[in-house]
Coordinates of C-alpha atoms in Angstrom, one line a residue:
X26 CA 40.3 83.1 83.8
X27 CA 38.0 86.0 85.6
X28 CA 35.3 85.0 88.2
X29 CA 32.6 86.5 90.0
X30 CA 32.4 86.6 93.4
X31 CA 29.7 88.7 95.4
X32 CA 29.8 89.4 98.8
X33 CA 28.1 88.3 101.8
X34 CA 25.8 85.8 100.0
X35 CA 27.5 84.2 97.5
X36 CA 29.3 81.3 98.8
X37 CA 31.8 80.2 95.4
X38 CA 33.3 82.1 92.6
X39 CA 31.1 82.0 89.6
X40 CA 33.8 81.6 86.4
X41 CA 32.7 83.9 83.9
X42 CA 34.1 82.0 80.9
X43 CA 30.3 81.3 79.8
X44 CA 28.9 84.7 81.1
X45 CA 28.2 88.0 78.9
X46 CA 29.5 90.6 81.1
X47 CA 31.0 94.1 80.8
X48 CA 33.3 96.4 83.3
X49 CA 34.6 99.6 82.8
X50 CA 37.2 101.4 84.4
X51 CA 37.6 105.8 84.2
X52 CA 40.2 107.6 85.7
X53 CA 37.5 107.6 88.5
X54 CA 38.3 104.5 89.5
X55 CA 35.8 101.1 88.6
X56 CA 32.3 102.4 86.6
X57 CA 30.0 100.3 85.7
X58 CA 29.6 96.4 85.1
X59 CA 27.1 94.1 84.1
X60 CA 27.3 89.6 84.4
X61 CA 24.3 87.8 82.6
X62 CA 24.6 84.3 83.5
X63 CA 22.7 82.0 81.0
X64 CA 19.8 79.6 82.8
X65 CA 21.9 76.6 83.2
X66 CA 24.2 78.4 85.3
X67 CA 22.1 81.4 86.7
X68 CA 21.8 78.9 90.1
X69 CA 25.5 80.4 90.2
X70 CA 24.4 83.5 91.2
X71 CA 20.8 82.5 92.8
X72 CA 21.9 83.6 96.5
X73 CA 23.3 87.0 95.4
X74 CA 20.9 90.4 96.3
X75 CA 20.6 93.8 95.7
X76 CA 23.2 95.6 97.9
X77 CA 26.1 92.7 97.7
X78 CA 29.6 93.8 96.6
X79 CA 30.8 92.0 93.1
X80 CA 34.6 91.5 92.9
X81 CA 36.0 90.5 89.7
X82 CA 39.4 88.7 90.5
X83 CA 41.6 87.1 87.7
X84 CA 43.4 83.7 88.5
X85 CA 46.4 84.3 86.0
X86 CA 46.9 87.3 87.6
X87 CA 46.0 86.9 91.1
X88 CA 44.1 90.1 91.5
X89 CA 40.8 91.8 91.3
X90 CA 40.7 93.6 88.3
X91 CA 37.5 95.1 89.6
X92 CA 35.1 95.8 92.5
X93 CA 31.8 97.8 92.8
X94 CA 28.5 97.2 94.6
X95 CA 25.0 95.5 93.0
X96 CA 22.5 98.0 92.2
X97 CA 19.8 96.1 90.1
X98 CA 19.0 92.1 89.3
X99 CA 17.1 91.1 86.4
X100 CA 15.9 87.5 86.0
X101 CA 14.8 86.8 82.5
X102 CA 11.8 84.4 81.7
X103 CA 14.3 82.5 80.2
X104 CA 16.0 82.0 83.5
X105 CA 19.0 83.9 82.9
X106 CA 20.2 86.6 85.6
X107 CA 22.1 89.6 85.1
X108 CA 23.8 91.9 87.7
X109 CA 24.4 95.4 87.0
X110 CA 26.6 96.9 89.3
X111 CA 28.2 100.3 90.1
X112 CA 32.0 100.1 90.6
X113 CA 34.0 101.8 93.4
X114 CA 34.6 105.0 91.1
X115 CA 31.4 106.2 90.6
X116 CA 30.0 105.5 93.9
X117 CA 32.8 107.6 95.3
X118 CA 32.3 110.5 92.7
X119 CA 29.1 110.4 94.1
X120 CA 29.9 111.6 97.6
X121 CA 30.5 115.1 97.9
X122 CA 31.5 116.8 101.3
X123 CA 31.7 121.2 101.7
X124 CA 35.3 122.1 101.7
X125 CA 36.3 125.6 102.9
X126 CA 40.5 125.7 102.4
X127 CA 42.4 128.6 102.0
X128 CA 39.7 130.8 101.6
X129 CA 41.0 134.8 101.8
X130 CA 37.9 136.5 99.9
X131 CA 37.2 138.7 101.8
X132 CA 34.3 140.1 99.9
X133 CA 32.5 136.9 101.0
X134 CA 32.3 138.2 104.8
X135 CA 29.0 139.8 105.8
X136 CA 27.7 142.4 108.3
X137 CA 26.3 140.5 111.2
X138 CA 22.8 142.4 112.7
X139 CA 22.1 143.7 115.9
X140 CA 21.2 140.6 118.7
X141 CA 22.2 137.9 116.3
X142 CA 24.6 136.8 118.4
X143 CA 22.7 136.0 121.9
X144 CA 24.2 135.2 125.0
X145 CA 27.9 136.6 123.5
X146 CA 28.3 139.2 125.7
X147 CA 28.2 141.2 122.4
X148 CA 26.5 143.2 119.9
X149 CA 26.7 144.1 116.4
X150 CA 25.6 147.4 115.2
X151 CA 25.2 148.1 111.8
X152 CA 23.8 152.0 112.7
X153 CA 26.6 152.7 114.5
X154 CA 29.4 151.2 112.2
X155 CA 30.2 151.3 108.6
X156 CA 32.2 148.4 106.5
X157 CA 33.8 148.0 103.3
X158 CA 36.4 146.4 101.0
X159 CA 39.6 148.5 100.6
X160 CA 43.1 147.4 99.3
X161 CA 45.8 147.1 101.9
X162 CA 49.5 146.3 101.4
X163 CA 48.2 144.8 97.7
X164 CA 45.3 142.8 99.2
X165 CA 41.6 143.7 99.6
X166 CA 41.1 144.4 103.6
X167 CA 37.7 144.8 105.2
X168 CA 37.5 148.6 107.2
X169 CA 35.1 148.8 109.8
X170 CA 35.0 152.8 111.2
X171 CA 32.8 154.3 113.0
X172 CA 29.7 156.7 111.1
X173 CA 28.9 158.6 114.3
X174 CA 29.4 160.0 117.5
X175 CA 28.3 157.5 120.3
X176 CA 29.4 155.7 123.6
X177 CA 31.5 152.4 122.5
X178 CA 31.1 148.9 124.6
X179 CA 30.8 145.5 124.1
X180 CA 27.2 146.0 122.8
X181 CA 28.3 148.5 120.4
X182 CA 30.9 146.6 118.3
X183 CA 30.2 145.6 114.7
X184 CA 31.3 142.1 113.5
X185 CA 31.2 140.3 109.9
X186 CA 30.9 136.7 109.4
X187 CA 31.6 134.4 107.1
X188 CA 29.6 131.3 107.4
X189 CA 30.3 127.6 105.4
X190 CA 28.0 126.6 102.5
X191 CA 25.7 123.7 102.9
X192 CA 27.0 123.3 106.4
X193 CA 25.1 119.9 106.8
X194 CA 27.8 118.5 104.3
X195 CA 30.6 120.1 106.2
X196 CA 33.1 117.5 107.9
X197 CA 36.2 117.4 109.3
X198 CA 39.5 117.0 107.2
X199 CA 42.2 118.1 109.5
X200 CA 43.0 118.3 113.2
X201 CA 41.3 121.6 113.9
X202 CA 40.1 124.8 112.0
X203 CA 41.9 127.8 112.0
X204 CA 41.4 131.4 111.2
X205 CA 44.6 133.9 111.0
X206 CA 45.9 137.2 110.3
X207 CA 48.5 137.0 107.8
X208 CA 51.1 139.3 108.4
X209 CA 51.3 143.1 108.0
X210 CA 47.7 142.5 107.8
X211 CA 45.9 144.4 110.8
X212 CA 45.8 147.9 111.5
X213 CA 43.5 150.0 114.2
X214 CA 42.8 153.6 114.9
X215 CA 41.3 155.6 118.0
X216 CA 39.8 153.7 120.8
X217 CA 40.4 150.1 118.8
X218 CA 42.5 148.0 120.3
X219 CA 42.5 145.3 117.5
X220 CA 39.4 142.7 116.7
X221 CA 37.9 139.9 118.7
X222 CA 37.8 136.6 116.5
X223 CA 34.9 133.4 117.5
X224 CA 34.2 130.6 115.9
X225 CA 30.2 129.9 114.6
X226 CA 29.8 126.2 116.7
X227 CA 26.5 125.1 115.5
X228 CA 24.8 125.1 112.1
X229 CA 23.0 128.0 111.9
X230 CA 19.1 127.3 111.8
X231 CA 17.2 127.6 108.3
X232 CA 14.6 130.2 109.6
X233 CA 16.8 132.1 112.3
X234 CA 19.2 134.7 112.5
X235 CA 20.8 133.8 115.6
X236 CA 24.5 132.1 115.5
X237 CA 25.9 130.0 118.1
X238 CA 29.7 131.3 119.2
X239 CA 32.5 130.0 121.0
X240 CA 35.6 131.5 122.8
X241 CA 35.8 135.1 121.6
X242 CA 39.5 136.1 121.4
X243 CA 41.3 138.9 121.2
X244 CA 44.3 139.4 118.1
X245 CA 45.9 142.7 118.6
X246 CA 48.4 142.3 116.3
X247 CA 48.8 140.5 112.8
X248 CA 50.6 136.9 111.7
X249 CA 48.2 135.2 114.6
X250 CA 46.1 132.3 114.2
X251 CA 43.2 131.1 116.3
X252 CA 42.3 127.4 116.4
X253 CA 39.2 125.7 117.3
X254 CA 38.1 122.0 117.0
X255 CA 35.7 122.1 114.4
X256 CA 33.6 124.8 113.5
X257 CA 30.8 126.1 110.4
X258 CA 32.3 129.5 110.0
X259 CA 34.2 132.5 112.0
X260 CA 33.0 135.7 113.2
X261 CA 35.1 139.1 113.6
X262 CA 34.6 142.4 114.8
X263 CA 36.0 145.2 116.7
X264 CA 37.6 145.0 119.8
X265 CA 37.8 148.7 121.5
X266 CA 38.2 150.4 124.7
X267 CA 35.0 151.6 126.4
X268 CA 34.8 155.6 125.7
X269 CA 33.2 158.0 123.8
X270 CA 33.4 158.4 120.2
X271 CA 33.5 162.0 119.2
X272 CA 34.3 162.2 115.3
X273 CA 32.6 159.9 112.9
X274 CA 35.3 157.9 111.5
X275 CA 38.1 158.1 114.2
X276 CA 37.7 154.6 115.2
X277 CA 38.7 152.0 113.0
X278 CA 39.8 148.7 111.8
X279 CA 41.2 146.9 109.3
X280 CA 42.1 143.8 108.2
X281 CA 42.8 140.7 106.2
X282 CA 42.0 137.2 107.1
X283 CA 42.4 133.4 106.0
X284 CA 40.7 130.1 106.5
X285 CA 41.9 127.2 107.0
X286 CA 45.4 127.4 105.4
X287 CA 47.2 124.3 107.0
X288 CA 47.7 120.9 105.6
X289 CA 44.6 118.5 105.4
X290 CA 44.8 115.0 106.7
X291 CA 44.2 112.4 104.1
X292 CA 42.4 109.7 106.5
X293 CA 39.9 112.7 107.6
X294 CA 39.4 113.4 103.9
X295 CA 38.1 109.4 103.2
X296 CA 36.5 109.2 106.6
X297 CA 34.5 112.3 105.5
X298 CA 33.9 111.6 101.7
X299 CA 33.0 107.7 103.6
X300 CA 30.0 109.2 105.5
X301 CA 28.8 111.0 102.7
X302 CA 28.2 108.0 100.7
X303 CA 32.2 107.2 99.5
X304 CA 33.7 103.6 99.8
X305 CA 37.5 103.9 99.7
X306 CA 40.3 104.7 101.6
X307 CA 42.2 107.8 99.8
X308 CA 46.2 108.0 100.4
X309 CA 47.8 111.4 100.2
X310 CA 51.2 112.6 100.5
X311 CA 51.6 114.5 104.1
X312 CA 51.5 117.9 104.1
X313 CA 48.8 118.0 101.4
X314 CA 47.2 121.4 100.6
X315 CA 44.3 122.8 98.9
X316 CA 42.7 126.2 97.7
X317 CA 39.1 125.4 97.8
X318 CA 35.8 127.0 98.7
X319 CA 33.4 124.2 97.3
X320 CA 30.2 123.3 98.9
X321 CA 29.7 119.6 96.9
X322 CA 33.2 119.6 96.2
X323 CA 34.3 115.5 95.2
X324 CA 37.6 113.8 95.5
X325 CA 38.5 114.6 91.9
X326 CA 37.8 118.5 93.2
X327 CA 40.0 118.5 95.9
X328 CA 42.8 116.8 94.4
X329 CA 42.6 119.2 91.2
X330 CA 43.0 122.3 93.8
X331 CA 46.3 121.0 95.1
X332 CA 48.7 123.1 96.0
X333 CA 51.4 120.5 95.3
X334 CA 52.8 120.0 92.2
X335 CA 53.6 116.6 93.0
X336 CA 49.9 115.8 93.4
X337 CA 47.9 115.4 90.1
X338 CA 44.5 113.6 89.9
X339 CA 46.0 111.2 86.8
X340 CA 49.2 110.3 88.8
X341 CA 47.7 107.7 91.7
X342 CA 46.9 103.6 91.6
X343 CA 43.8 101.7 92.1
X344 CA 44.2 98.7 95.0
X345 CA 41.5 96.9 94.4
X346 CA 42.6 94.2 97.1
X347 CA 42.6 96.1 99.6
X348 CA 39.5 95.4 103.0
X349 CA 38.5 98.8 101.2
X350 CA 39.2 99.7 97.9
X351 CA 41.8 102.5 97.6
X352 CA 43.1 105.4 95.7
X353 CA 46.7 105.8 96.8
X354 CA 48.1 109.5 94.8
X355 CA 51.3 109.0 96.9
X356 CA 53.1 107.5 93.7
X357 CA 52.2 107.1 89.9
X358 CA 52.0 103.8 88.5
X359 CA 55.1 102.0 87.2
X360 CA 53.7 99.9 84.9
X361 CA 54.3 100.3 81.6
X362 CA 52.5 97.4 78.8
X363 CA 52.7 97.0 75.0
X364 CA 50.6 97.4 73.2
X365 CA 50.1 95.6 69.7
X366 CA 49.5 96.8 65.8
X367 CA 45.6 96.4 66.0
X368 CA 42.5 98.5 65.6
X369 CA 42.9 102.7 66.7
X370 CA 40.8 105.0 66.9
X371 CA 41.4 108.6 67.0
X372 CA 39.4 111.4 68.9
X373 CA 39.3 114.9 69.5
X374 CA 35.3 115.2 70.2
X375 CA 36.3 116.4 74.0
X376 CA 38.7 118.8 73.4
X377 CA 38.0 122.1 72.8
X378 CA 39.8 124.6 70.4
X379 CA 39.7 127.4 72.5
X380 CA 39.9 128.4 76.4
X381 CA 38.9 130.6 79.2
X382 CA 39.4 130.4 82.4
X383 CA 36.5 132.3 85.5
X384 CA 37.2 134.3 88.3
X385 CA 35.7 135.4 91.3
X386 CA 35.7 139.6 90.5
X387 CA 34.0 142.1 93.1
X388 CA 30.3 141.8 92.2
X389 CA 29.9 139.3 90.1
X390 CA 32.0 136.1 88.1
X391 CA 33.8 137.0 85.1
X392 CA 35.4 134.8 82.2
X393 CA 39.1 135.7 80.9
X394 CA 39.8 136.1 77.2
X395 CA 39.6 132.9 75.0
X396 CA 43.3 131.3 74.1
X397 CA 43.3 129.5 70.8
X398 CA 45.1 126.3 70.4
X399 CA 45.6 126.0 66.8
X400 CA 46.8 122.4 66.2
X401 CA 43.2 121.7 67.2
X402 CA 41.5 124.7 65.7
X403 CA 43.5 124.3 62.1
X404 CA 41.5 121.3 61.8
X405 CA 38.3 122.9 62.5
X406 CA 37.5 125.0 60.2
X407 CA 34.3 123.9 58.5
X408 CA 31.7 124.4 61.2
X409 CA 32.0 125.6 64.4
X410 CA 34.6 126.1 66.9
X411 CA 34.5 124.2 70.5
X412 CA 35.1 126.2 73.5
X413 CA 35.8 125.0 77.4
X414 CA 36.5 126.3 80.3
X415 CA 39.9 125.7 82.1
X416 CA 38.0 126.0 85.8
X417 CA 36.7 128.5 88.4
X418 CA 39.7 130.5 90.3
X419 CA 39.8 133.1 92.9
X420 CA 41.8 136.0 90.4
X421 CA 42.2 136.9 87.3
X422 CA 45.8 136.4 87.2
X423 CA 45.4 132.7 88.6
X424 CA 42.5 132.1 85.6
X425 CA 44.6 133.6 83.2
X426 CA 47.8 131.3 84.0
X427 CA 45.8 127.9 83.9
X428 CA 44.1 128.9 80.5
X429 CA 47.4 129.2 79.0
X430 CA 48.8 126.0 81.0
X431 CA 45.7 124.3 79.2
X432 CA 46.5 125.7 76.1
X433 CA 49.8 124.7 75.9
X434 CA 48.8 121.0 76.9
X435 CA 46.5 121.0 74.6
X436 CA 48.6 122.3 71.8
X437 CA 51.5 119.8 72.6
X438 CA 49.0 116.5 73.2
X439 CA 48.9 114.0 70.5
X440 CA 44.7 113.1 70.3
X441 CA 43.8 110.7 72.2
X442 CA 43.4 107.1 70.8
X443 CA 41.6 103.9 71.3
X444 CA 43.0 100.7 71.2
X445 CA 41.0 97.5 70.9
X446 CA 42.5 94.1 71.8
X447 CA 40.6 90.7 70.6
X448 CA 40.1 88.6 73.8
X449 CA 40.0 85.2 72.3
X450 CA 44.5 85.3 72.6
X451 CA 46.5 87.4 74.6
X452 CA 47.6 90.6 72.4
X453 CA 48.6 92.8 75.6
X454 CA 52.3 92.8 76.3
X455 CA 54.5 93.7 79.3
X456 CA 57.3 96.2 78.2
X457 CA 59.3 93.2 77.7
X458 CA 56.7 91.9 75.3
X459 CA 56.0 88.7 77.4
X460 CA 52.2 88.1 76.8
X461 CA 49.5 88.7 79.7
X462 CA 45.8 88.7 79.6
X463 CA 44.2 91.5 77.9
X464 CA 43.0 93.0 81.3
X465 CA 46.2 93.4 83.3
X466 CA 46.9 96.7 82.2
X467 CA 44.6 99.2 84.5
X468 CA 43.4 102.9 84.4
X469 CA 46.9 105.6 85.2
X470 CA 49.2 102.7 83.8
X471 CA 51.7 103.3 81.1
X472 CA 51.1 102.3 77.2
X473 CA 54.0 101.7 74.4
X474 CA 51.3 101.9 71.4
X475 CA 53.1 100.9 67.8
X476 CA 53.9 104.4 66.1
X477 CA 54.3 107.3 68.5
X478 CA 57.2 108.5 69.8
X479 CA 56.5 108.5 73.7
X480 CA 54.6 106.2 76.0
X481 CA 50.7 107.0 76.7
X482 CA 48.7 107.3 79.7
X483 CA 45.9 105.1 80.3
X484 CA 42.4 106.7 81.0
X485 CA 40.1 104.4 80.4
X486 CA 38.9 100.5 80.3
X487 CA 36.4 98.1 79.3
X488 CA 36.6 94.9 79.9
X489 CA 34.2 93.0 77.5
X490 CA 33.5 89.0 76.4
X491 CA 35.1 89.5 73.2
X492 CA 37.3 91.9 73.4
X493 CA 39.2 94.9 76.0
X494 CA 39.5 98.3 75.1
X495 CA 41.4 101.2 76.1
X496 CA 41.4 104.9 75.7
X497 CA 44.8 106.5 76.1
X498 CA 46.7 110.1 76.1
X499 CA 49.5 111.2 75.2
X500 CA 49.9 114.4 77.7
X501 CA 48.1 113.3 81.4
X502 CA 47.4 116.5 81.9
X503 CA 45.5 117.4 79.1
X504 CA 41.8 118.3 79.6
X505 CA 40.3 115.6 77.4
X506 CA 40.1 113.5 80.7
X507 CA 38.9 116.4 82.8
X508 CA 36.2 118.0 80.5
X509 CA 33.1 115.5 79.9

C-alpha cells in the first residue's frame, strides 16, 4: 500500500488507496506528483501547507518510492484537496552554481588597463606592452613583448586576467583554487625574469574597473602551481628587472596557464548546488574531475564533463530515505526486474539522425561536420531529417570524437520502449520472477523486457492510480535521455 506523509504538519500517513495521484520519476531524480483526496477524506490532508515536504513510502516494500516538496494546494468546492508537488529531481536541476574546471583557453584572458588594479603595487600598461595568442610546444601561449623603448618597473608591467562568469553564482567545490604552469610551458627574454601570478579576491563591481588582488607571486619557471583559498578569477603579467628597455620587442614573455585542474570534492559540490536552491546530498567517487567552464552549469553538467570513465550521469541510485535525499554515482544499481508480455510502445521522436558536435575556435564557435546514423536515418526518409548536437567542447578534435561516440551509440541502441503495467495485480517481477508491486523498480535500475536480447536501462517512471509506466533503453549512453 502507498501513503502520504507530508512534513512538518501532517501528523499520520494519509493511505492513498482512495486518492487519484500521480508521480514521476526522470533520470533526474523525483519530477512531479500530484494527491487529490476526495471530500470525505480531504480532513486527511487539512493540516498540510504550501512549503511541506510529501514523502510517498510503500509498506510492502518499506521505502519511499518518492519525495519532493509542495508547491500549490487546490481545495475544490466539492471539498476535495489536491497537492501538486515538485520532486527532489527537478528542484535540484534547478540549482545551478558557475564552475570554472580545467579551464586552459587561453584566448579567454584579457588585457588589464592602466590603474585597474589599485593599491597592488602595480600597473598595467597596455601603451607600453603588446599581447597575443601564439602556439608554443603544440599549445596556444599568450606573448606579452614590449612595443617600445621605455624605463621598466613595477608600474610599467602589463598583466591579463581572466575573470569567472556570473561570479555571484560561484562557490566553492574543492579545498582551494589553483592556477599553474604546466610544464615546458614558460619562456622569458631580456630584462623578464618570469610572471607574477594573483588571485582576483572580490567580485569585481558591475560599474567599476577596479579588481581586488591578493598575494602577488613570482613563478620563474614552469610545472608550478599557486594556490589560494577561494578566489573569482587570476591575474598575470610580467615580472622584470628594473632597467631600460632599448629595442621594442627585446623583452618578453610567454606562456601557458590552467585553472583549477585538481580533483573536486563531492560534499563541496552539494553544499554549493544546496545554497543555490539544491536539496540533496551528491556522492562521488574521490578523485573526481571535470573539464568545465559553465556559468549555470547543473549537476547533470558537471557529471557529463567527467573526466572519469567510471562516472556517467545514468550509472548512480536514488536514496530516497535518506535525512536528505541523495544521488550516490559511486556505484550503478544492481537491481535487475522482469518485466511481463504487456503493452510497448516504441519511440524514436528524441533521437536524431544525424550529429555535430561545437567547439570553442579563435574568434568565434564553430559546429563540426554532421555524422549520419543510418539505422535511424533509413527509416526517415519521407520528410525531414532530425539533427542534434552531441555538446559544446573546447577543440575540434574533442567535438569530433564525441560526435562519432554518439553516433556509434546511436547506431547500436535498440529504440527505446515503453512499458505499461496494470496496477490492479502485481505484473512486475524480480529477476527470479517472484512478484512485487508495480513500483519497486526505480529510475537507473535494470529491465529483462520479453523479446530483446539484453537487459534495458530504466529512464523513466510514473507512478499512476491505475497503472505504472516505464520508459527504458537499451544503450545508457545513448542521447535519447540526454537530448529533450
Amino acid at each position: 500500500m502507498l501513503v502520504a506523509i507530508t512534513n512538518p504538519h501532517q501528523q499520520f500517513p494519509v493511505p492513498l488507496t482512495v486518492a487519484d495521484y500521480e508521480f514521476s520519476t526522470s533520470d533526474d531524480g523525483d519530477e512531479r506528483g500530484r494527491v487529490t483526496l476526495p471530500p470525505t477524506f480531504a480532513r486527511s490532508g487539512v493540516m498540510t501547507q504550501i512549503g511541506d515536504e510529501l514523502i510517498v513510502y510503500c509498506t510492502q516494500l518499506s521505502k519511499t518510492i518518492w519525495r519532493g516538496q509542495i508547491e500549490r494546494i487546490e481545495e475544490a468546492r466539492d471539498g476535495s484537496i489536491t497537492w501538486h508537488a515538485l520532486g527532489f529531481g527537478a528542484l535540484q536541476r534547478d540549482a545551478r552554481i558557475s564552475v570554472v574546471r580545467n579551464m586552459d583557453d587561453m584566448t579567454r584572458w584579457t588585457p588589464v588597463g592602466s590603474g585597474f588594479m589599485p593599491s597592488s603595487g602595480y600597473d598595467s600598461r597596455g601603451d607600453l606592452w603588446e599581447y597575443e595568442i601564439v602556439q608554443a610546444g603544440g599549445f596556444p601561449n599568450i606573448r606579452i613583448r614590449t612595443k617600445r623603448a621605455f624605463t621598466i618597473s613595477n608600474n610599467t608591467l602589463f598583466f591579463v586576467a581572466y575573470l569567472y562568469d556570473q561570479p555571484e553564482r560561484y562557490l566553492p567545490i574543492a579545498t582551494n583554487e589553483r592556477l599553474s604552469i604546466p610544464p615546458s610551458s614558460l619562456s622569458y627574454t631580456g630584462l623578464a625574469t618570469g610572471i607574477w601570478v594573483a588571485p582576483v579576491t572580490a567580485i569585481p563591481s558591475p560599474d567599476a574597473y577596479t579588481l581586488t588582488l591578493g598575494t602577488f607571486t613570482g613563478i620563474g619557471s614552469a610545472d608550478t602551481t599557486v594556490t589560494t583559498t577561494f578566489c573569482f578569477g587570476w591575474v598575470i603579467g610580467v615580472r622584470a628587472n628594473a632597467g631600460n628597455e632599448t629595442t621594442a620587442g627585446a623583452t618578453s614573455v610567454t606562456f601557458r596557464a590552467r585553472i583549477n585542474t585538481h580533483a573536486f570534492n563531492a560534499a563541496l559540490l552539494a553544499i554549493a548546488l544546496t545554497e543555490r536552491g539544491g536539496c540533496c546530498d551528491v556522492y562521488i567517487p574521490f578523485p573526481s574531475n571535470i573539464t568545465n567552464t559553465k556559468p549555470d552549469a547543473n549537476l547533470r553538467d558537471i557529471i557529463e564533463q567527467s573526466n572519469i570513465t567510471t562516472i556517467r550521469y545514468h550509472r548512480k541510485r536514488f536514496l530516497r530515505d535518506r535525512p536528505l535525499p541523495t544521488i550516490d554515482f559511486r556505484t550503478d544499481s544492481t537491481l535487475t526486474w522482469r518485466f511481463p508480455e504487456t503493452t510497448r510502445v516504441v519511440d524514436i521522436s528524441k533521437a536524431p539522425n544525424r550529429v555535430y558536435g561545437q567547439y570553442r575556435g579563435y574568434w568565434t564557435d564553430h559546429l563540426t561536420s554532421t555524422t549520419s546514423i543510418l539505422s535511424l536515418e533509413s527509416r526517415r526518409q519521407q520528410l525531414a531529417l532530425r539533427v542534434g548536437s552531441v555538446g559544446e567542447y573546447g577543440s575540434k578534435a574533442i567535438a569530433e570524437d564525441r560526435r562519432d561516440e554518439a553516433a556509434v551509440a546511436l547506431d547500436r541502441q535498440i529504440a527505446p520502449l515503453m512499458t505499461e503495467l496494470d496496477n490492479s495485480r502485481y505484473e512486475l517481477m524480480t529477476r527470479e520472477g517472484v512478484t512485487v508491486p508495480n513500483w519497486a523498480a526505480d529510475v537507473s535500475d535494470y529491465a529483462i523486457v520479453p523479446g530483446y536480447y539484453r537487459n534495458a536501462k530504466i529512464t523513466a517512471r510514473t507512478i499512476t492510480r491505475e497503472r505504472t509506466t516505464y520508459n527504458v533503453s537499451f544503450n545508457p549512453d545513448d542521447f535519447v535521455t540526454v537530448l529533450r
